[in-house]
Short mmCIF file of C-alpha atoms in Angstrom, two decimals:
data_model
loop_
_atom_site.label_atom_id
_atom_site.label_comp_id
_atom_site.label_asym_id
_atom_site.label_seq_id
_atom_site.Cartn_x
_atom_site.Cartn_y
_atom_site.Cartn_z
CA MET L 51 113.52 78.79 89.85
CA SER L 52 112.38 81.55 87.45
CA LEU L 53 112.52 85.28 88.05
CA SER L 54 108.79 85.79 87.43
CA HIS L 55 108.20 86.51 91.13
CA LEU L 56 110.51 89.53 90.81
CA ALA L 57 108.84 90.80 87.66
CA SER L 58 105.47 90.88 89.44
CA LEU L 59 106.85 92.78 92.44
CA LEU L 60 109.30 95.30 91.02
CA PRO L 61 108.80 98.33 88.78
CA ALA L 62 111.19 98.49 85.85
CA ASP L 63 112.90 101.64 87.18
CA ALA L 64 113.10 100.53 90.82
CA ALA L 65 115.81 101.74 93.18
CA LEU L 66 116.66 98.68 95.26
CA VAL L 67 118.78 98.03 98.34
CA VAL L 68 119.43 94.45 99.46
CA ALA L 69 120.18 93.60 103.08
CA PHE L 70 123.15 91.36 102.25
CA SER L 71 124.45 89.19 105.10
CA GLY L 72 126.46 86.95 102.79
CA GLY L 73 124.46 83.88 103.85
CA LEU L 74 122.63 81.54 101.50
CA ASP L 75 119.32 83.39 101.47
CA SER L 76 120.57 86.92 100.75
CA THR L 77 123.18 85.61 98.28
CA VAL L 78 120.44 83.93 96.23
CA LEU L 79 118.27 87.05 96.40
CA LEU L 80 121.09 89.33 95.32
CA HIS L 81 122.07 87.01 92.45
CA GLN L 82 118.46 86.89 91.25
CA LEU L 83 118.27 90.69 91.31
CA VAL L 84 121.54 90.98 89.37
CA SER L 85 120.02 88.69 86.73
CA TRP L 86 116.75 90.64 86.73
CA ARG L 87 118.57 93.94 86.29
CA GLN L 88 120.17 92.69 83.07
CA THR L 89 116.74 93.06 81.44
CA HIS L 90 115.90 96.24 83.39
CA PRO L 91 118.98 98.44 82.94
CA GLN L 92 117.18 101.55 84.21
CA ALA L 93 116.84 99.98 87.67
CA ARG L 94 119.35 100.79 90.44
CA LEU L 95 120.71 98.08 92.73
CA ARG L 96 123.17 98.08 95.62
CA ALA L 97 123.84 96.10 98.81
CA LEU L 98 124.14 96.96 102.49
CA HIS L 99 125.97 94.64 104.87
CA VAL L 100 125.40 95.08 108.62
CA HIS L 101 128.49 94.34 110.73
CA HIS L 102 127.14 93.42 114.18
CA GLY L 103 130.54 92.73 115.72
CA LEU L 104 129.16 89.69 117.55
CA SER L 105 131.31 87.04 115.87
CA PRO L 106 135.10 86.76 115.53
CA ASN L 107 134.38 86.15 111.84
CA ALA L 108 132.47 89.41 111.35
CA ASP L 109 135.34 91.16 109.53
CA SER L 110 135.84 88.26 107.12
CA TRP L 111 132.09 88.16 106.42
CA ALA L 112 132.15 91.84 105.50
CA ALA L 113 135.15 91.25 103.24
CA HIS L 114 133.33 88.33 101.57
CA CYS L 115 130.27 90.50 100.86
CA ILE L 116 132.40 93.27 99.38
CA ALA L 117 134.23 90.76 97.16
CA ILE L 118 130.97 89.22 95.90
CA CYS L 119 129.54 92.65 95.07
CA GLU L 120 132.71 93.69 93.29
CA ALA L 121 132.55 90.53 91.18
CA TRP L 122 128.92 91.33 90.32
CA GLN L 123 129.73 95.03 89.75
CA LEU L 124 127.57 96.24 92.62
CA GLY L 125 128.17 98.80 95.32
CA CYS L 126 128.32 97.38 98.85
CA GLU L 127 128.36 99.52 101.98
CA VAL L 128 129.30 98.01 105.37
CA LEU L 129 127.27 99.37 108.30
CA ARG L 130 128.80 98.83 111.74
CA VAL L 131 126.36 98.70 114.67
CA LEU L 132 126.52 98.22 118.43
CA VAL L 133 124.11 95.62 119.81
CA ASP L 134 122.76 96.27 123.31
CA ALA L 135 121.11 93.04 124.49
CA ARG L 136 119.98 94.35 127.89
CA GLU L 137 116.46 95.24 126.74
CA GLN L 138 115.48 92.66 124.11
CA GLY L 139 118.08 89.89 124.22
CA ILE L 140 120.66 89.26 121.51
CA GLU L 141 118.21 88.24 118.77
CA GLY L 142 115.82 91.15 119.26
CA ALA L 143 118.53 93.73 119.81
CA ALA L 144 120.50 92.63 116.75
CA ARG L 145 117.35 92.73 114.62
CA ALA L 146 116.44 96.23 115.86
CA ALA L 147 119.97 97.55 115.32
CA ARG L 148 120.08 95.99 111.86
CA TYR L 149 116.85 97.57 110.61
CA GLN L 150 117.70 100.93 112.13
CA ALA L 151 121.06 100.96 110.36
CA LEU L 152 119.60 99.80 107.06
CA THR L 153 116.84 102.39 106.94
CA ALA L 154 119.22 105.16 107.99
CA ALA L 155 121.54 104.31 105.07
CA MET L 156 118.79 104.33 102.44
CA GLN L 157 117.90 107.08 100.00
CA PRO L 158 114.27 108.32 100.09
CA ASP L 159 113.30 106.59 96.83
CA GLU L 160 114.94 103.23 97.58
CA TRP L 161 113.14 100.01 98.48
CA LEU L 162 114.65 97.63 101.02
CA LEU L 163 114.68 93.94 100.06
CA THR L 164 115.30 91.19 102.59
CA ALA L 165 115.68 87.46 102.01
CA GLN L 166 113.27 85.75 104.40
CA HIS L 167 111.84 82.60 102.84
CA LEU L 168 109.01 80.09 103.37
CA ASP L 169 110.75 78.26 106.23
CA ASP L 170 111.41 81.59 107.97
CA GLN L 171 107.70 82.39 107.68
CA CYS L 172 106.82 79.08 109.32
CA GLU L 173 109.28 79.75 112.17
CA THR L 174 107.86 83.24 112.65
CA LEU L 175 104.31 81.92 112.99
CA LEU L 176 105.38 79.26 115.50
CA LEU L 177 107.27 81.85 117.55
CA ALA L 178 104.15 84.02 117.54
CA LEU L 179 102.12 81.05 118.81
CA LYS L 180 104.70 80.53 121.54
CA ARG L 181 104.26 84.17 122.63
CA GLY L 182 100.46 83.86 122.61
CA SER L 183 100.08 86.42 119.81
CA GLY L 184 96.76 87.33 118.24
CA PRO L 185 95.94 87.55 114.52
CA ALA L 186 98.36 90.45 113.91
CA GLY L 187 101.30 88.43 115.25
CA LEU L 188 100.14 85.23 113.56
CA ALA L 189 99.99 87.07 110.24
CA ALA L 190 103.80 86.81 110.45
CA MET L 191 105.65 88.61 107.63
CA PRO L 192 103.93 90.22 104.65
CA VAL L 193 105.59 90.15 101.23
CA ARG L 194 105.30 93.94 101.01
CA ARG L 195 105.07 96.49 103.79
CA VAL L 196 105.18 100.28 103.79
CA ARG L 197 106.39 101.94 106.97
CA ASP L 198 107.24 105.61 107.43
CA GLY L 199 106.96 105.99 103.68
CA ARG L 200 109.54 103.26 102.97
CA VAL L 201 108.82 100.05 101.08
CA LEU L 202 110.10 96.77 102.56
CA LEU L 203 109.91 93.80 100.21
CA ARG L 204 110.45 90.07 100.87
CA PRO L 205 110.47 88.45 97.41
CA LEU L 206 111.42 84.93 98.58
CA LEU L 207 108.60 84.29 101.05
CA ASP L 208 106.97 81.62 98.87
CA GLN L 209 110.22 79.71 98.29
CA SER L 210 111.65 77.06 100.61
CA ARG L 211 115.21 76.84 101.81
CA GLN L 212 115.54 73.64 99.79
CA GLN L 213 114.66 75.58 96.63
CA LEU L 214 117.21 78.27 97.50
CA GLU L 215 119.92 75.65 98.04
CA ALA L 216 119.14 74.10 94.65
CA TYR L 217 119.36 77.53 92.98
CA ALA L 218 122.67 78.29 94.68
CA GLN L 219 124.17 74.97 93.57
CA GLN L 220 122.90 75.41 90.03
CA HIS L 221 124.60 78.81 89.76
CA GLN L 222 127.68 77.80 91.78
CA LEU L 223 127.19 80.54 94.35
CA ARG L 224 129.43 80.97 97.38
CA TRP L 225 128.03 81.95 100.76
CA ILE L 226 129.03 82.10 104.41
CA GLU L 227 127.69 80.08 107.33
CA ASP L 228 127.07 81.97 110.57
CA GLU L 229 128.17 79.70 113.41
CA SER L 230 125.51 81.19 115.69
CA ASN L 231 122.85 79.50 113.51
CA GLN L 232 123.88 76.20 115.15
CA ASP L 233 123.26 77.47 118.69
CA ALA L 234 119.95 75.90 119.82
CA ARG L 235 119.75 78.27 122.79
CA TYR L 236 118.18 80.75 120.39
CA ASP L 237 114.48 80.10 119.85
CA ARG L 238 114.55 80.29 116.07
CA ASN L 239 117.50 77.91 115.85
CA PHE L 240 115.75 75.48 118.21
CA LEU L 241 112.74 75.40 115.91
CA ARG L 242 114.91 75.05 112.81
CA GLN L 243 117.08 72.22 114.17
CA ARG L 244 114.89 70.29 116.58
CA LEU L 245 111.20 70.85 115.88
CA LEU L 246 110.62 71.65 112.20
CA PRO L 247 112.47 68.62 110.77
CA THR L 248 110.17 66.36 112.81
CA LEU L 249 107.04 68.23 111.76
CA GLN L 250 108.01 68.27 108.10
CA ALA L 251 108.94 64.61 108.14
CA ARG L 252 105.40 63.82 109.32
CA TRP L 253 103.66 66.53 107.24
CA PRO L 254 105.81 67.46 104.21
CA HIS L 255 103.72 70.54 103.41
CA PHE L 256 103.66 71.89 106.94
CA ALA L 257 105.52 75.12 106.04
CA GLU L 258 103.10 75.86 103.19
CA ALA L 259 100.14 75.29 105.53
CA CYS L 260 101.65 77.72 108.07
CA ALA L 261 102.10 80.30 105.32
CA ARG L 262 98.43 79.95 104.34
CA SER L 263 97.36 80.42 107.98
CA ALA L 264 99.56 83.49 108.25
CA ALA L 265 98.06 84.89 105.04
CA LEU L 266 94.50 84.33 106.33
CA CYS L 267 95.34 86.07 109.62
CA GLY L 268 96.80 88.92 107.58
CA GLU L 269 93.56 89.22 105.60
CA GLN L 270 91.52 89.38 108.79
CA GLU L 271 93.78 92.10 110.17
CA GLN L 272 93.53 94.07 106.95
CA LEU L 273 89.73 93.86 107.11
CA LEU L 274 89.76 95.13 110.71
CA ASP L 275 92.10 97.94 109.67
CA GLU L 276 89.61 99.02 107.03
CA LEU L 277 86.60 98.77 109.33
CA LEU L 278 88.23 100.70 112.18
CA ALA L 279 90.19 103.27 110.15
CA GLU L 280 87.51 105.98 110.16
CA GLN L 281 86.80 105.67 113.87
CA LEU L 282 90.52 105.69 114.76
CA ALA L 283 91.08 108.77 112.58
CA GLY L 284 88.29 110.56 114.44
CA LEU L 285 89.96 109.86 117.80
CA THR L 286 93.50 110.73 116.74
CA HIS L 287 94.75 114.32 117.00
CA PRO L 288 97.22 115.89 114.53
CA ASP L 289 100.05 115.43 117.04
CA GLY L 290 99.38 111.67 117.11
CA SER L 291 97.77 111.60 120.56
CA LEU L 292 94.60 109.56 121.11
CA HIS L 293 91.38 110.91 122.65
CA PHE L 294 90.64 107.88 124.81
CA PRO L 295 87.39 108.46 126.84
CA PRO L 296 85.18 106.93 124.08
CA LEU L 297 87.24 103.72 124.35
CA LEU L 298 86.12 103.35 127.97
CA GLN L 299 82.51 103.15 126.80
CA MET L 300 83.21 100.37 124.26
CA SER L 301 83.62 96.68 124.71
CA GLU L 302 87.14 95.79 125.77
CA THR L 303 87.57 93.83 122.53
CA ARG L 304 86.82 96.83 120.31
CA ALA L 305 88.82 99.22 122.49
CA ASN L 306 91.85 96.92 122.38
CA ALA L 307 91.58 96.64 118.60
CA LEU L 308 91.69 100.43 118.31
CA LEU L 309 94.55 100.70 120.79
CA ARG L 310 96.61 98.13 118.90
CA ARG L 311 96.18 100.04 115.66
CA TRP L 312 97.03 103.35 117.31
CA ILE L 313 100.17 101.80 118.82
CA ALA L 314 101.10 100.25 115.47
CA ARG L 315 101.02 103.72 113.94
CA GLN L 316 103.72 104.75 116.41
CA GLY L 317 106.00 102.07 114.93
CA ALA L 318 106.04 100.23 118.26
CA VAL L 319 106.25 96.53 119.05
CA MET L 320 102.75 95.24 119.67
CA PRO L 321 102.01 94.89 123.42
CA SER L 322 100.43 91.81 124.91
CA ARG L 323 96.82 91.62 126.12
CA ALA L 324 98.09 91.92 129.70
CA ALA L 325 100.01 95.07 128.76
CA LEU L 326 96.88 96.58 127.19
CA ALA L 327 94.97 95.80 130.39
CA ARG L 328 97.62 97.70 132.38
CA LEU L 329 97.40 100.60 129.94
CA ARG L 330 93.67 100.77 130.58
CA GLN L 331 93.81 100.42 134.37
CA GLU L 332 96.99 102.34 135.21
CA VAL L 333 96.85 105.11 132.64
CA MET L 334 93.40 105.58 131.10
CA LEU L 335 91.50 104.98 134.37
CA SER L 336 93.95 106.75 136.70
CA ARG L 337 92.63 109.63 138.72
CA GLU L 338 92.19 112.94 136.92
CA ASP L 339 95.07 114.75 138.64
CA ALA L 340 97.56 111.87 138.22
CA GLN L 341 100.54 111.85 135.87
CA PRO L 342 100.67 108.15 134.94
CA CYS L 343 103.55 106.74 132.93
CA LEU L 344 103.68 103.13 131.73
CA ARG L 345 106.88 101.86 130.13
CA PHE L 346 106.88 99.74 126.96
CA GLY L 347 110.48 98.87 126.04
CA ASP L 348 112.12 102.05 124.75
CA ALA L 349 108.80 103.93 124.77
CA GLU L 350 106.28 105.02 127.37
CA ALA L 351 102.56 105.72 127.41
CA ARG L 352 101.37 108.89 129.16
CA ARG L 353 98.08 110.64 129.70
CA TYR L 354 97.23 114.34 129.65
CA ARG L 355 93.82 116.02 129.41
CA GLU L 356 91.94 112.97 128.14
CA ARG L 357 94.59 112.07 125.58
CA LEU L 358 97.04 109.19 125.38
CA TYR L 359 100.57 109.89 124.18
CA TRP L 360 103.13 107.34 122.98
CA LEU L 361 106.58 108.79 123.58
CA PRO L 362 110.24 107.74 123.28
CA ARG L 363 112.01 107.39 126.61
CA CYS L 364 114.51 110.20 127.13
CA ALA L 365 117.07 110.96 129.82
CA SER L 366 116.11 113.77 132.21
CA LEU L 367 117.43 117.25 131.43
CA ARG L 368 116.45 118.60 134.83
CA GLU L 369 120.02 119.20 136.06
CA LEU L 370 121.52 120.33 132.76
CA GLU L 371 122.82 123.89 132.33
CA LEU L 372 124.22 125.10 128.99
CA PRO L 373 126.22 128.36 128.91
CA TRP L 374 125.42 130.57 125.92
CA ARG L 375 128.59 132.61 125.80
CA ASP L 376 128.41 133.90 122.25
CA ARG L 377 124.89 134.66 121.10
CA ARG L 378 126.17 135.41 117.61
CA GLU L 379 126.43 131.63 117.26
CA PRO L 380 123.45 129.21 117.44
CA LEU L 381 123.31 127.04 120.57
CA LEU L 382 122.82 123.33 119.86
CA LEU L 383 120.37 121.72 122.27
CA PRO L 384 120.62 118.08 123.47
CA GLN L 385 118.44 115.12 122.50
CA GLN L 386 117.61 116.51 119.06
CA LEU L 387 115.68 119.42 120.54
CA GLY L 388 117.00 121.75 117.87
CA VAL L 389 118.91 125.01 118.25
CA LEU L 390 118.51 128.43 119.82
CA CYS L 391 119.36 131.51 117.80
CA ALA L 392 119.50 135.16 118.87
CA GLN L 393 118.09 138.06 116.84
CA SER L 394 117.60 141.77 117.45
CA ALA L 395 114.13 142.68 118.72
CA PRO L 396 113.50 146.01 120.47
CA SER L 397 110.46 144.86 122.47
CA ALA L 398 111.52 141.40 123.64
CA LEU L 399 114.45 140.74 126.04
CA ARG L 400 116.82 143.24 127.58
CA GLN L 401 120.54 142.78 127.04
CA PRO L 402 122.32 141.11 130.00
CA GLU L 403 124.39 143.28 132.33
CA ALA L 404 128.18 142.91 132.36
CA ASP L 405 128.04 140.61 135.39
CA GLU L 406 125.14 138.50 134.07
CA HIS L 407 125.88 135.22 132.31
CA VAL L 408 123.37 133.83 129.80
CA SER L 409 122.58 130.14 130.14
CA VAL L 410 119.92 127.65 129.10
CA ARG L 411 118.25 125.27 131.54
CA PHE L 412 115.28 122.94 131.37
CA HIS L 413 113.81 123.31 134.83
CA ALA L 414 112.21 126.14 136.80
CA GLN L 415 110.43 126.37 140.11
CA GLY L 416 108.73 128.93 142.31
CA TYR L 417 106.84 131.99 141.11
CA VAL L 418 107.35 133.97 137.91
CA HIS L 419 106.18 137.49 137.09
CA LEU L 420 105.24 137.85 133.45
CA VAL L 421 105.33 140.96 131.32
CA GLY L 422 101.87 142.48 131.08
CA ARG L 423 100.39 140.55 133.99
CA SER L 424 99.91 141.66 137.57
CA GLY L 425 101.09 139.50 140.45
CA GLY L 426 103.10 136.31 140.31
CA ARG L 427 102.21 132.94 138.94
CA GLU L 428 103.49 129.58 140.15
CA ILE L 429 105.44 127.96 137.32
CA LYS L 430 103.43 124.73 137.61
CA LYS L 431 100.18 126.69 137.18
CA LEU L 432 101.68 128.59 134.26
CA TRP L 433 102.55 125.37 132.45
CA GLN L 434 99.01 124.14 133.03
CA GLU L 435 97.60 127.41 131.72
CA LEU L 436 99.73 127.05 128.59
CA ALA L 437 98.53 123.41 128.19
CA ILE L 438 102.10 122.05 128.28
CA PRO L 439 102.06 118.33 129.20
CA PRO L 440 104.22 117.45 132.23
CA TRP L 441 106.85 115.48 130.26
CA GLN L 442 107.38 118.42 127.88
CA ARG L 443 107.95 120.98 130.61
CA GLU L 444 111.51 119.83 131.19
CA ARG L 445 112.29 119.74 127.48
CA ILE L 446 111.61 123.42 126.87
CA PRO L 447 114.77 125.58 126.85
CA LEU L 448 114.60 128.35 129.43
CA ILE L 449 116.83 131.42 129.19
CA TYR L 450 118.48 132.49 132.44
CA TYR L 451 120.57 135.53 133.42
CA ASN L 452 122.65 134.07 136.26
CA GLN L 453 119.98 132.52 138.50
CA THR L 454 117.08 134.56 137.11
CA LEU L 455 114.62 133.14 134.61
CA VAL L 456 114.01 135.66 131.82
CA CYS L 457 112.08 133.77 129.15
CA ALA L 458 110.81 130.56 127.60
CA PRO L 459 111.20 131.04 123.83
CA GLY L 460 107.84 131.26 122.12
CA LEU L 461 105.94 131.13 125.42
CA PHE L 462 106.66 133.99 127.83
CA VAL L 463 109.03 136.74 128.99
CA THR L 464 109.41 137.61 132.68
CA ARG L 465 109.46 141.16 134.03
CA GLU L 466 113.10 140.66 135.05
CA GLY L 467 114.01 139.95 131.45
CA ALA L 468 111.81 142.47 129.62
CA ALA L 469 113.44 144.90 127.20
CA VAL L 470 113.97 148.42 128.58
CA ASP L 471 115.17 150.18 125.41
CA GLU L 472 115.55 149.71 121.66
CA ASN L 473 118.59 147.46 122.16
CA GLY L 474 116.57 144.34 122.89
CA TRP L 475 116.91 140.81 121.50
CA GLN L 476 114.89 137.65 121.17
CA ALA L 477 115.64 133.95 121.46
CA ILE L 478 114.31 131.83 118.59
CA TRP L 479 113.87 128.11 119.21
CA GLN L 480 114.09 126.07 116.02
CA ASN L 481 113.22 122.40 116.10
CA ASN L 482 111.02 119.95 114.22
CA ASN L 483 107.93 120.80 116.21
CA ASN L 484 108.06 124.55 116.61
CA ALA L 485 110.52 125.99 114.10
CA GLY L 486 110.43 129.74 114.24
CA GLU L 487 108.82 130.16 117.64
CA GLN L 488 110.23 133.19 119.35
CA LYS L 489 110.11 135.62 122.22
#
């Protein structure tokens, strides 16, 4: 097995990270990259080992990977993860935890290399058939993929496990065997142990044929991506939401193709045809005054003012109250909502009285009286007037003096909180979406 496949895929000065389990596949890949780097000394190479904690042998596997990397003069970092199988099952949850940990540990300029091979590609296509996937699912795994600006590379996709075993024996490599790979309760193991040997005994080139089918499906998907890109861009707002009414005038086939590509841009798992039908009926076609919410794993689809939003599921902050005892210090908000800072501002908020405690909450009700406006305004109507979607209304920090709402940073100040002299202050909400907003 030559290294020509690496030369065609890798720039000479590449910064590479290998997902190194210590098994046959990743051991061969890492060894090949070590050999390749000998003729490309300007390249950077290191390994990441994910410790799932699912096997009693997990610690010894990590130690094996570290020892191999030390022998090959490579850095190896062990990433420990917790696998929650309640949502996706063990296989899906472990895979999600693994990729999340790997990408979080990477530097911005690094490429991630994984060791899936030809037999894995065949298994992936058969599993997609079992799920009833369309062309996107049947396209299986591409050799190269860019997601969120990161390059994921699978250099071994055109090589069989038999070829990898021969390479490992030729170079006297040592690898570990994961005992869970023998458990036929897992779908992939069932295919590997029970079904594929029979198919390949009858049709020796079955895996190659599956790979060709996957590649053809990938080409068809790429063509659709190109044909629909302009239309999808015209329907997508800068915040990522989708203007959906035009989809209701299209054929269901075209509308679903656009929806799938919009959902793919969110980095989400592709929903089934039945799930897309529910999205259309329960969200897009819901009555105008409804607040529909359809759950998709750890995300949810919502609708607001003729737009679809794809959002991460978050715990409610409705009952949370955060005391802000020392406004000289920033107040860290939950769920990565940023921080609140206080600054002097003569015309914004009055200073609290001695018996008034400053706190931050995420829920308000009743009427509010705003500075510069006559009469009161129901808080629900105010949010509508400000075009704040319902799910965002309880993620906006609200400043309270005791039980009195005094402001929503960047949005409004109430009469009860308005500055009365030159000794005023303002709350500045800094987060990824509205850094610098203030009132």
